[in-house]
XYZ file of C-alpha atoms in Angstrom:
618
model
C -64.053 48.594 12.199
C -64.227 47.536 15.661
C -60.976 47.120 17.698
C -60.001 43.671 18.610
C -58.975 44.902 21.932
C -62.501 45.868 22.920
C -63.995 42.783 21.702
C -64.622 39.939 24.358
C -62.780 36.650 23.538
C -65.104 34.017 22.719
C -62.538 31.186 21.796
C -62.858 27.954 23.655
C -60.081 27.265 26.215
C -57.402 24.793 24.803
C -56.174 22.012 27.044
C -52.439 21.974 27.698
C -52.060 18.386 25.766
C -53.689 20.123 22.467
C -51.566 23.228 22.782
C -48.367 20.874 23.072
C -49.491 18.898 20.319
C -50.118 22.235 18.106
C -46.552 23.177 19.228
C -44.610 20.237 18.262
C -46.641 19.659 15.010
C -45.354 23.359 13.920
C -41.948 22.311 14.853
C -41.969 19.168 12.959
C -43.365 21.015 9.924
C -40.598 23.618 10.272
C -37.834 21.031 10.229
C -39.578 19.250 7.279
C -39.557 22.408 5.128
C -35.985 23.201 6.365
C -34.623 19.819 5.213
C -36.532 19.809 2.081
C -35.358 23.326 1.251
C -31.868 22.278 1.895
C -32.188 19.381 -0.598
C -32.541 21.797 -3.442
C -29.416 24.047 -2.741
C -26.749 24.821 -0.336
C -27.177 27.610 2.099
C -26.385 31.058 1.304
C -22.982 32.062 2.075
C -24.486 35.084 3.995
C -26.478 32.771 6.175
C -23.183 31.662 7.731
C -20.868 34.788 7.580
C -18.127 33.187 9.644
C -16.198 30.209 8.565
C -13.309 28.088 9.910
C -11.572 24.752 8.863
C -11.633 22.438 11.704
C -8.863 19.963 10.751
C -5.446 20.504 9.012
C -6.514 18.995 6.102
C -9.676 21.118 5.752
C -11.785 18.150 5.682
C -13.940 19.681 8.146
C -15.396 22.985 7.824
C -17.520 24.891 10.625
C -19.599 28.083 9.467
C -21.907 29.588 11.868
C -23.973 32.653 12.549
C -24.999 34.372 15.775
C -28.577 35.603 16.693
C -28.480 37.912 19.779
C -32.298 38.431 19.995
C -32.487 34.251 20.192
C -29.155 33.967 22.519
C -28.287 31.178 20.043
C -25.537 30.127 17.599
C -26.540 28.216 14.422
C -23.851 25.907 12.929
C -23.248 24.348 9.551
C -20.781 21.698 9.376
C -19.542 20.412 5.977
C -17.962 17.100 6.349
C -16.149 16.436 2.931
C -15.294 12.799 3.484
C -17.617 11.283 5.838
C -16.705 7.878 7.453
C -18.874 6.555 10.379
C -19.654 9.575 12.105
C -18.222 12.590 14.055
C -17.904 14.154 17.295
C -18.187 17.872 17.550
C -18.213 20.262 20.694
C -16.601 22.558 23.268
C -14.601 22.131 26.340
C -12.621 24.475 28.781
C -9.130 24.203 26.960
C -9.882 21.436 24.250
C -9.859 18.498 26.091
C -12.033 15.338 25.199
C -12.730 14.784 28.925
C -15.741 17.035 30.458
C -16.772 17.955 27.068
C -20.226 19.154 25.718
C -20.634 17.347 22.399
C -22.816 16.845 19.503
C -22.399 13.408 17.975
C -23.338 11.991 14.638
C -22.723 7.921 14.237
C -23.612 4.985 12.582
C -23.841 1.512 13.551
C -23.447 0.478 9.975
C -27.116 0.420 9.152
C -28.565 3.529 10.419
C -27.452 6.835 11.580
C -28.143 8.964 14.643
C -27.516 12.497 16.074
C -27.723 13.254 19.681
C -26.382 15.741 22.422
C -23.862 14.003 24.535
C -21.288 14.790 27.418
C -17.992 13.076 28.433
C -17.119 12.744 31.998
C -13.608 12.765 33.438
C -12.457 9.511 32.192
C -13.714 10.338 28.562
C -16.745 8.003 28.761
C -19.579 9.350 26.684
C -23.062 9.754 28.110
C -26.309 10.873 26.289
C -27.636 14.221 27.883
C -30.849 14.230 29.562
C -31.398 17.541 28.148
C -31.051 17.499 24.507
C -29.844 21.286 23.546
C -27.971 20.694 20.350
C -30.950 20.854 18.131
C -30.713 19.209 14.773
C -32.035 21.436 12.063
C -31.381 19.449 9.005
C -28.894 17.317 7.093
C -28.183 16.742 3.265
C -25.776 15.218 0.981
C -24.222 17.302 -1.428
C -21.402 16.696 -4.087
C -18.822 18.305 -1.806
C -19.898 16.259 1.309
C -22.467 16.178 4.057
C -24.115 19.288 5.544
C -25.126 19.017 9.082
C -27.255 21.874 10.569
C -27.955 22.420 14.268
C -28.385 24.947 16.684
C -27.113 25.729 20.264
C -28.275 28.528 22.843
C -25.698 30.293 24.625
C -26.668 29.242 28.045
C -28.982 26.047 28.551
C -28.571 25.833 32.466
C -27.789 22.365 31.838
C -24.532 21.755 34.153
C -23.344 19.284 31.594
C -23.389 21.996 28.761
C -20.809 24.412 28.140
C -21.649 28.078 28.425
C -20.871 30.079 25.388
C -19.645 33.351 26.448
C -17.659 36.291 24.880
C -14.103 35.372 24.315
C -12.166 32.261 22.785
C -13.973 29.089 22.586
C -12.038 25.902 22.077
C -13.792 23.483 19.627
C -12.966 19.939 19.445
C -13.582 17.167 16.783
C -13.159 13.614 16.624
C -13.806 11.347 13.443
C -15.262 7.767 13.718
C -13.532 5.557 11.371
C -15.632 2.229 12.401
C -19.569 1.735 12.735
C -20.487 1.752 16.458
C -23.567 -0.085 18.102
C -24.144 2.737 20.673
C -23.008 6.209 21.744
C -21.511 4.578 25.000
C -19.544 2.313 22.716
C -17.316 5.035 21.191
C -13.702 4.989 22.570
C -12.573 8.567 22.555
C -9.081 7.939 23.161
C -8.849 5.897 19.810
C -10.453 8.968 17.830
C -8.599 11.065 15.071
C -9.393 14.264 16.575
C -8.078 17.712 17.299
C -9.211 21.370 18.293
C -9.545 24.545 16.928
C -10.058 27.928 18.537
C -12.385 30.755 17.456
C -14.420 33.626 18.830
C -17.967 32.306 18.430
C -19.841 35.315 19.663
C -18.857 37.903 16.944
C -20.086 41.306 17.587
C -22.911 42.707 15.621
C -21.295 45.708 14.100
C -22.453 47.721 11.152
C -19.884 48.139 8.477
C -18.791 51.823 7.790
C -19.203 53.217 4.228
C -15.834 53.257 2.707
C -14.449 56.231 0.680
C -14.064 56.345 -3.031
C -10.442 57.137 -2.835
C -9.541 54.038 -0.790
C -6.566 52.124 -1.979
C -5.246 48.799 -1.051
C -1.606 47.367 -0.400
C -0.881 43.775 0.176
C 1.815 42.673 2.811
C 2.315 39.279 1.781
C 4.999 36.569 2.004
C 6.697 36.022 -1.203
C 6.234 32.483 -2.122
C 7.376 30.798 1.201
C 7.929 27.015 1.188
C 6.309 26.323 4.709
C 8.804 24.351 6.731
C 7.805 20.706 7.585
C 7.372 21.042 11.181
C 4.333 21.732 13.459
C 5.057 25.399 14.150
C 6.873 27.958 12.474
C 6.744 31.654 12.835
C 7.958 33.360 9.705
C 9.153 37.007 9.363
C 9.345 39.152 5.958
C 10.282 42.752 5.747
C 8.369 45.005 3.383
C 8.847 48.686 3.018
C 6.646 51.635 1.994
C 7.481 53.706 -0.995
C 9.854 56.591 -0.698
C 8.316 59.557 0.379
C 5.204 57.856 1.108
C 2.828 60.626 2.588
C 0.354 59.957 5.770
C -2.522 57.903 5.133
C -5.219 56.378 7.435
C -5.632 52.736 7.605
C -9.677 52.301 7.564
C -9.780 48.481 7.026
C -7.773 45.250 6.743
C -8.393 41.664 5.712
C -6.556 38.290 5.267
C -4.998 37.299 2.172
C -4.741 33.574 2.569
C -3.309 31.371 -0.314
C -5.844 28.818 -1.472
C -5.369 25.317 0.099
C -3.400 26.807 3.138
C -6.661 27.819 5.033
C -5.810 25.116 7.610
C -2.132 26.074 8.031
C -2.091 29.653 8.336
C -3.036 30.203 11.991
C -2.619 33.897 12.474
C -0.492 36.887 11.027
C 0.371 40.381 12.106
C 1.707 43.309 10.577
C 4.413 45.242 12.559
C 5.747 48.917 11.780
C 9.286 49.634 12.722
C 10.595 52.266 15.125
C 11.127 55.484 13.306
C 14.526 56.149 15.053
C 16.354 54.032 12.443
C 16.851 55.384 8.925
C 16.732 51.808 7.389
C 16.184 48.318 8.264
C 17.534 45.222 6.552
C 15.988 43.054 4.335
C 14.757 39.542 5.772
C 12.848 36.644 4.661
C 12.855 33.722 6.993
C 12.017 31.904 10.355
C 11.538 34.398 13.300
C 13.635 32.595 15.493
C 16.624 32.010 12.824
C 20.017 33.182 14.234
C 20.301 34.614 10.644
C 17.483 37.228 11.490
C 19.033 40.633 12.054
C 18.623 42.020 15.660
C 17.092 45.230 14.455
C 13.991 43.631 13.489
C 13.237 43.217 17.410
C 12.542 46.970 16.815
C 9.393 46.454 14.594
C 6.939 46.051 17.236
C 4.092 48.594 16.629
C 0.953 46.495 15.558
C -0.590 47.877 12.457
C -2.799 44.922 11.885
C -3.295 41.284 13.127
C -5.604 38.654 12.171
C -6.530 34.929 13.475
C -8.105 32.029 11.862
C -11.737 32.684 11.998
C -11.643 36.460 11.957
C -13.412 38.435 9.320
C -12.225 41.716 8.082
C -11.397 44.588 10.425
C -12.951 47.866 10.055
C -12.100 51.057 11.822
C -14.971 53.328 12.929
C -16.055 55.941 10.357
C -14.546 58.858 12.638
C -11.132 57.450 13.019
C -8.319 55.688 10.971
C -4.713 54.335 11.874
C -2.132 56.563 10.618
C 0.887 55.531 8.701
C 3.337 57.035 6.505
C 4.495 60.807 6.433
C 6.958 62.406 8.749
C 7.811 60.765 11.973
C 6.640 57.241 10.509
C 8.924 54.473 9.400
C 8.695 53.222 5.992
C 9.556 49.623 7.199
C 7.087 46.980 7.892
C 7.439 43.397 9.306
C 5.115 40.623 8.411
C 4.787 37.832 10.982
C 2.868 34.543 9.931
C 2.371 31.680 12.499
C 2.206 28.451 10.111
C 0.530 25.425 12.251
C 1.483 22.372 10.260
C 0.754 19.482 12.538
C 0.581 16.790 9.759
C 4.025 17.986 8.602
C 3.131 18.838 4.948
C 6.191 19.051 2.797
C 6.833 21.475 -0.316
C 3.605 23.545 0.715
C 4.185 27.233 -0.922
C 2.355 30.156 0.652
C 1.889 33.865 -0.426
C -0.441 34.621 2.407
C -0.663 38.053 4.425
C -2.971 41.139 5.037
C -4.491 43.283 2.711
C -4.529 47.123 4.109
C -7.276 49.491 2.833
C -6.322 53.119 3.397
C -7.213 56.548 2.141
C -5.413 59.938 1.664
C -8.699 61.589 2.893
C -7.688 61.758 6.549
C -10.516 61.020 8.978
C -11.385 63.427 11.711
C -9.285 61.579 14.373
C -6.079 59.575 14.195
C -6.621 56.160 16.121
C -3.928 55.062 18.821
C -3.000 52.007 20.678
C -2.293 52.061 24.251
C -0.872 49.413 26.550
C -2.569 48.583 29.785
C -1.507 45.933 32.333
C 1.831 44.968 33.852
C 5.321 46.296 32.884
C 7.649 43.620 31.708
C 9.516 43.287 34.851
C 10.811 40.128 36.981
C 9.285 41.826 39.996
C 5.925 40.541 39.059
C 6.229 36.560 39.470
C 4.087 33.307 39.535
C 5.163 30.541 41.837
C 5.358 27.123 40.258
C 2.618 24.533 40.703
C -0.339 27.154 40.684
C -3.546 26.163 39.058
C -4.784 29.867 38.856
C -2.465 32.589 40.269
C -3.848 36.006 39.745
C -1.707 39.300 39.013
C -3.098 42.772 38.290
C -1.823 45.828 36.560
C -3.233 49.311 36.936
C -3.555 52.396 34.674
C -4.687 54.883 37.674
C -6.825 57.982 37.762
C -3.513 60.039 38.359
C -2.388 58.999 34.839
C -5.522 59.289 32.926
C -6.282 62.920 35.002
C -2.907 64.108 33.496
C -2.893 62.543 29.982
C -6.454 62.296 28.701
C -8.327 65.098 26.961
C -11.382 66.511 28.842
C -13.685 64.828 26.371
C -11.838 61.394 27.038
C -11.225 58.851 24.416
C -13.228 56.011 22.984
C -12.047 52.343 22.913
C -13.300 50.303 20.091
C -11.173 47.207 19.757
C -8.634 45.230 22.098
C -6.080 42.755 21.697
C -5.170 40.700 24.995
C -1.906 39.432 25.441
C -0.010 36.954 27.617
C 2.593 33.943 27.164
C 2.199 30.406 27.623
C 1.037 30.533 31.211
C -1.786 32.875 30.675
C -5.428 31.184 31.236
C -7.888 34.349 31.800
C -7.601 38.066 30.927
C -10.007 40.784 31.900
C -9.835 44.645 31.643
C -12.494 46.760 33.729
C -13.124 50.503 33.793
C -13.465 51.887 37.041
C -14.827 55.536 37.981
C -14.869 56.972 41.260
C -14.124 53.678 43.096
C -16.895 51.718 41.332
C -16.534 49.343 38.670
C -18.590 50.775 35.538
C -17.857 48.389 32.672
C -15.944 45.204 31.230
C -13.655 46.664 28.443
C -12.719 43.115 27.267
C -12.762 39.767 29.207
C -11.509 36.135 27.781
C -12.270 33.429 30.139
C -10.913 30.926 28.136
C -7.966 32.714 26.762
C -5.337 30.950 25.015
C -1.903 32.654 24.168
C -2.237 30.345 20.873
C -5.062 32.410 19.596
C -4.759 36.343 19.857
C -6.447 38.710 17.518
C -7.635 42.284 17.616
C -11.162 42.104 18.593
C -13.786 44.781 17.751
C -15.758 45.560 20.902
C -19.664 44.968 20.953
C -19.972 48.620 22.148
C -17.753 51.490 22.287
C -16.065 52.209 25.753
C -15.742 55.921 26.744
C -12.751 56.577 29.167
C -12.591 60.018 30.938
C -9.994 61.714 32.931
C -9.946 60.277 36.389
C -10.983 56.705 35.204
C -9.057 53.651 35.964
C -8.353 50.700 33.735
C -7.542 47.677 35.714
C -6.285 44.637 33.699
C -6.161 41.203 35.713
C -4.493 37.806 34.320
C -4.675 34.468 35.700
C -2.026 32.015 35.071
C -1.592 28.349 35.376
C 1.804 27.169 36.135
C 1.240 23.446 37.374
C 3.730 22.098 34.740
C 6.544 24.297 35.973
C 9.294 23.428 38.828
C 10.436 27.198 39.221
C 9.038 30.639 39.351
C 7.779 32.251 36.244
C 8.734 35.891 36.202
C 7.672 38.696 34.098
C 9.707 39.546 30.875
C 9.853 39.131 27.048
C 11.076 35.505 26.926
C 8.306 32.915 25.926
C 9.060 31.116 29.302
C 8.420 34.483 31.161
C 4.985 36.195 31.513
C 3.224 39.231 30.447
C -0.266 40.664 31.079
C -1.172 43.072 28.524
C -4.286 44.559 26.780
C -3.485 46.766 23.707
C -6.543 48.880 23.630
C -7.401 50.673 20.020
C -8.855 54.008 20.663
C -9.564 57.441 19.270
C -8.463 60.147 19.427
C -4.869 59.464 19.747
C -3.211 61.171 22.659
C 0.481 61.132 23.895
C -0.184 58.331 26.132
C 1.127 55.147 24.952
C 1.768 52.895 27.918
C -0.278 53.107 31.280
C 0.965 49.961 33.356
C 2.207 49.271 36.719
C 4.439 46.813 38.767
C 4.885 46.165 42.448
C 7.204 48.653 44.219
C 10.784 46.992 44.149
C 11.295 48.124 47.769
C 8.367 46.213 49.167
C 9.239 42.962 47.185
C 12.902 43.280 48.873
C 11.168 43.235 51.977
C 9.321 40.290 50.794
C 12.633 38.346 50.422
C 13.997 39.265 53.990
C 10.655 37.733 55.262
C 11.172 34.592 53.440
C 14.918 34.388 54.677
C 13.476 35.117 58.419
C 10.838 32.413 58.180
C 12.788 29.569 56.136
C 15.745 27.408 56.711
C 16.940 27.762 53.185
C 18.507 31.241 52.996
C 18.102 33.383 49.824
C 21.084 35.326 48.942
C 20.383 39.141 49.045
C 23.687 40.028 47.602
C 23.379 42.889 45.014
C 24.805 41.010 42.246
C 22.069 38.150 42.526
C 19.083 39.327 40.063
C 15.512 39.271 40.993
C 14.718 36.220 39.071
C 17.565 34.360 40.725
C 15.967 35.344 43.939
C 12.709 34.042 43.115
C 14.243 30.697 41.434
C 15.732 30.107 44.986
C 12.594 30.370 47.132
C 11.241 27.175 48.754
C 7.610 27.486 47.664
C 5.627 26.157 50.657
C 2.241 27.589 51.653
C 3.523 30.364 53.744
C 5.781 31.886 50.846
C 2.924 31.376 48.236
C 0.249 33.102 50.452
C 2.727 36.200 51.352
C 3.513 36.713 47.902
C -0.058 36.777 47.005
C -0.863 39.205 49.619
C 2.054 41.454 48.715
C 0.591 41.903 45.426
C -2.686 42.706 46.716
C -1.940 45.413 49.131
C 1.707 46.781 48.134
C 2.012 50.090 46.371
C 3.200 50.342 42.963
C 5.292 51.747 40.608
C 3.400 53.550 37.676
C 4.444 53.878 34.213
C 2.605 56.718 32.769
C 4.546 56.945 29.449
C 4.504 58.839 26.249
C 5.441 57.191 23.002
C 8.955 58.392 23.596
C 9.056 56.043 26.466
C 9.378 58.998 28.765
C 6.909 59.423 31.835
C 4.664 62.185 32.209
C 5.620 64.418 34.676
C 4.756 63.726 38.250
C 5.455 61.236 41.265
C 4.936 57.844 40.120
C 6.733 55.770 42.552
C 5.210 54.123 45.772
C 1.740 54.937 44.356
C -1.362 53.386 46.464
C -3.414 50.848 44.879
C -6.733 51.979 43.594
C -9.604 51.547 45.958
C -12.437 49.761 44.565
C -15.827 49.986 46.692
C -18.097 48.263 44.310
C -17.483 45.625 42.040
C -19.376 44.528 38.874
C -21.855 41.724 39.131
C -21.086 38.450 37.352
C -23.848 38.233 34.834
C -25.939 34.926 35.522
C -26.828 32.516 32.703
C -29.877 33.303 30.860
C -31.964 30.096 30.690
C -34.188 29.386 27.748
C -37.691 28.334 28.693
C -37.557 24.857 29.815
C -39.167 22.616 26.964
C -40.471 19.867 29.461
C -39.098 16.442 29.899
C -37.369 15.131 26.876
C -36.071 11.509 26.386
C -32.357 10.914 26.535
C -32.448 9.281 22.980
C -30.611 10.045 19.839
C -32.552 11.527 16.880
C -32.299 9.088 14.071
C -31.362 10.607 10.797
C -32.576 9.391 7.366
C -29.283 8.947 5.872
C -28.786 5.242 5.789
C -25.164 4.028 5.942
C -23.052 7.271 6.381
C -19.871 5.866 4.447
C -20.325 5.922 0.630
C-alpha cells in the first residue's frame, strides 16, 4: 500500500469563502446535534463534576468542567424558577460594575442570549467579541438548563481573565421583560455573588486502601441562627486510647436543603498539652465559649463551598491519634444566611477517611509568611499596600532533610483587608516557581487547595510570601495580630515528609521600626510619644499619614533586616542567630505569564443569539 505522504496531492484549492462556509456549517451541525441530544436527557453528572448553588435559596445551580487542552471552561446553569432572564458573569471583587457577563433575556415574546459587559456606571453593552459561546438550552421538569463555553483568556479588553485562584461569580434575575439589553437596569436586579475556584487541578485520585474507615465530625442538629453570618463551634473527641492513624481523604457532609447556607467548614485538633477540653456547642463568638477552645488551632481538614473531596498523595497521610496527639477536635462551620431563614436545622460537617495501615510518610503543615505582630502595619486609605514574609535559606538549610520536602497543597490566609496572596520558591537568588497564588483572594473564601503540581523544596531554598491589602475604608493604621480588624499574611503549606519545622516566618526588625518612629517625629509637627509604656499599635495609630510617612514605611519594609522565626512544633526556635537577618537577595524574577489568545474567529456581529424558547416565564 502506497504511503499517503509520497502521493502528490491533486486536490483542487478551496477558496477562503468555501472553507469558512464549511467550517460554520460544521459548527452549526454540532450545535444542532448537541441541543437535540440535550432534549432527550439531562447531562450526566460526570460531565460537570463541580457544582455550587449561586443564590441562598438554591434556585440557581452552576455546574462546570475544565478543559486544560482547550483552555476553556464549560458551564451548565440550572435555573429552577425562570422569570424573564438572567445575568451571569465575573468581576474583580463581585461588583456589577466593570463586569464580564453572559445575559439571557426576554422581551415578552422572544428570548435572546448574548455576551455583554458593564461599564463603571453599571450600564450594559453588547460585546463586539462574543466569547460566551452558547452550546444549548433545554427545558426540563426541574427547570431550564443553559450550556455555554468560555475560554480562559480571550484577549478582549472587556473580558475577565479566568486564572488560578478565587473567581467572584455574579448573578442577577430579571423579573420583568425588557425590550433590549441596554434597557436592563442593574441596580434594580435581585442579584448576588458566589466565590469559587473555577480552575480545579486535574489530579488523578489515588487508590484507597481496603482497611479504610470513616469518621463523621458533624454538628448535632444545630438550629441555624436567623442572622446573616454565624460561626458555629462544636467540640468532638476521639475514642479513649485511639491509636495513630493516617487521614487519607476527607469530604463535606452537608445537610440536604442547606447547600446554599453552609459556606465553609474546618476541623481543628486541640493542643496536646491539655489533658481535657470542655464540651461546647454554640456560636464561636459567644461569651459562653470556654477560652481553652482557642487552643484548638491545628487544621485537620478545611472545606469551602464548591470544593470537592480532598485526597492526600498515595505516599503520605495526615497523622492523628496515638501518643502526643490530642483526642479533642473542634468543628467550626460558617453559616451564610442572608435571607435570614428561621428554624433551619443542620447536621453538616466533615467526613474523615482514615487507615491504620500507615503510609510511608507523615504529612506535615508548615506556616509561611509574616509573624503575628503589630510591627507589620498598613496605613489607612491604601488601595494596594504590600507586605512580604520570608522563609530564608538559612532556616531551610538547617531544618529540612537533604532530600527536601514536597508541597502538595496550600491554604492562603489573611483577615478582612487581604486582596492578593502569592508564595514563590526562590533558589540561588532566582525565583523558580509559584507555589500558590490568588490574585482575587477573598478572606471570605478560604480552602485547602491541592496544587496542580507538587513543589519540591530543598535545603537552602527560600519561600517568599507576599500579601496585598486594601484599607481605603479605614481611618487608622491596621497592625498585624490575631483580631479580625488586625491583619495576617499566611500560607499554610501541606507537605511530606513531616519535619520538625512548623513555622518559617519573619517580621521587620523592631529596632529599625523604632528608628522609623523617631524619623517621623523629626519631620512632622505632631509628635509621637516614644515612651516605653506606649505600645507599637498606639504609636502607629498616632502617625499623621501623609505621603512622606507612607513612603518611608514602604521603604523600611523593603530594605530593613528581619527577625526570623524558624520554629519547631514546640514553638522553640532552631538554634542559631535569627535577629537582624538580611533580606533575601533576588536577582531574577519570574516572568508574568502572558494571556494565551485563542485564534481570532474573524469579525462577529455584536448581536444576541435568538433562543427557540419563546416566552421564558411559564
